[in-house]
Coordinates of C-alpha atoms in Angstrom, one line a residue:
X253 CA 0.0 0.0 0.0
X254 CA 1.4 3.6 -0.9
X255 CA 0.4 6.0 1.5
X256 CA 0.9 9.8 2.4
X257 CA -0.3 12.7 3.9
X258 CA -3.1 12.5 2.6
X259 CA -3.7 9.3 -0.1
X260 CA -4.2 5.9 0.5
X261 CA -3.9 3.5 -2.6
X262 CA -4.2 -0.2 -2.3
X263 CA -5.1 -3.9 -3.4
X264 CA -6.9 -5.7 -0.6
X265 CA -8.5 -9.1 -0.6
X266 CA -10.0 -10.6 -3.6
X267 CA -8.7 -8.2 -5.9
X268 CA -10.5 -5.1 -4.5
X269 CA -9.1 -1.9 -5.4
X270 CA -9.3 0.8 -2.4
X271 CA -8.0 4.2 -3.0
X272 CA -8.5 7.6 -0.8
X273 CA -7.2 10.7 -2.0
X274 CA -8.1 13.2 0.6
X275 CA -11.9 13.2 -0.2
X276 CA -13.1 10.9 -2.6
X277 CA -13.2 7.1 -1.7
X278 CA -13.3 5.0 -4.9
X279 CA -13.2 1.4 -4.9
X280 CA -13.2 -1.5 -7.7
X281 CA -14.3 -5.1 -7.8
X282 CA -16.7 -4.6 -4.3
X283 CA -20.3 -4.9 -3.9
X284 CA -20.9 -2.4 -1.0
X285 CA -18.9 0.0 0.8
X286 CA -20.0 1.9 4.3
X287 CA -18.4 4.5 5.9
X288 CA -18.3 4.9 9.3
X289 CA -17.2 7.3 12.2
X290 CA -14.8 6.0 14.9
X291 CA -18.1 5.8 17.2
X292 CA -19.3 2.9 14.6
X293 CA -22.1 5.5 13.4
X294 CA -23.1 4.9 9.6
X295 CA -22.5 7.9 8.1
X296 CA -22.7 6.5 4.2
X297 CA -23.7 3.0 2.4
X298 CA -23.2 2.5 -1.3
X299 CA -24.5 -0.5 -3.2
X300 CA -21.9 -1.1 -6.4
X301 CA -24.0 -1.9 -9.2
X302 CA -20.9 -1.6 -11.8
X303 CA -17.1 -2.6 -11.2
X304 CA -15.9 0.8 -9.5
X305 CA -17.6 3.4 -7.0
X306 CA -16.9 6.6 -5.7
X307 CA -17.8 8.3 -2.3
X308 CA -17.1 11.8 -1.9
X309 CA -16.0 13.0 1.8
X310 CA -16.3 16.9 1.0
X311 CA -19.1 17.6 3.1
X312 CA -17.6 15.3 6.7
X313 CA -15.3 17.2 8.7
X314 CA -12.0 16.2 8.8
X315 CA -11.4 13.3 11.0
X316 CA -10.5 9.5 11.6
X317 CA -13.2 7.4 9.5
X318 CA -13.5 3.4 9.3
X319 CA -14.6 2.5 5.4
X320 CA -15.8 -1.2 5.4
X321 CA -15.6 -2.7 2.0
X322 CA -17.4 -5.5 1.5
X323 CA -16.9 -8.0 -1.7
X324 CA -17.5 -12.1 -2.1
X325 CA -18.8 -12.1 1.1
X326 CA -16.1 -11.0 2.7
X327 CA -15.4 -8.2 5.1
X328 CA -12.7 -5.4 4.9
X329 CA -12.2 -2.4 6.9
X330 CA -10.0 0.3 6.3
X331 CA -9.3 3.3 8.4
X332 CA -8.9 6.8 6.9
X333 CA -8.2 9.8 8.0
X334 CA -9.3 13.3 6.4
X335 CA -7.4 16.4 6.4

């Protein structure tokens, strides 16, 4: 995984593509992806109907945030942080 300041950019389980550049969340090869505060509060769900999906961030303060992604049944959760 390449990470900076303020990007994250990697290939987790089952070939699902998770990238987070500051304010937009996309993700390829998922089926859902949820984003979360750190108190576990839902803040965002997105079904994937196609191969990739986007979440923009722009209106959440900045802040720690948990994105769980999930694809072939499987769980992943990601932490992120927004400037």
């Amino acid at each position: 995984a390449k990470k900076n300041s303020t990007s994250i950019h990697s290939v987790l389980a089952n070939g699902v593509e998770f990238k987070f550049d500051g304010n937009t969340i996309t993700a390829d090869n998922a089926q859902s992806i949820v984003l979360y505060s750190m108190f576990g509060t839902e803040l965002l769900r997105r079904d994937i109907s196609g191969k990739t999906t986007q979440m923009s961030m722009y209106s959440y303060p900045p802040g720690m945030y948990l994105v769980k992604i999930i694809a072939d049944g499987k769980v992943i959760t990601q932490k992120i942080c927004k400037k």
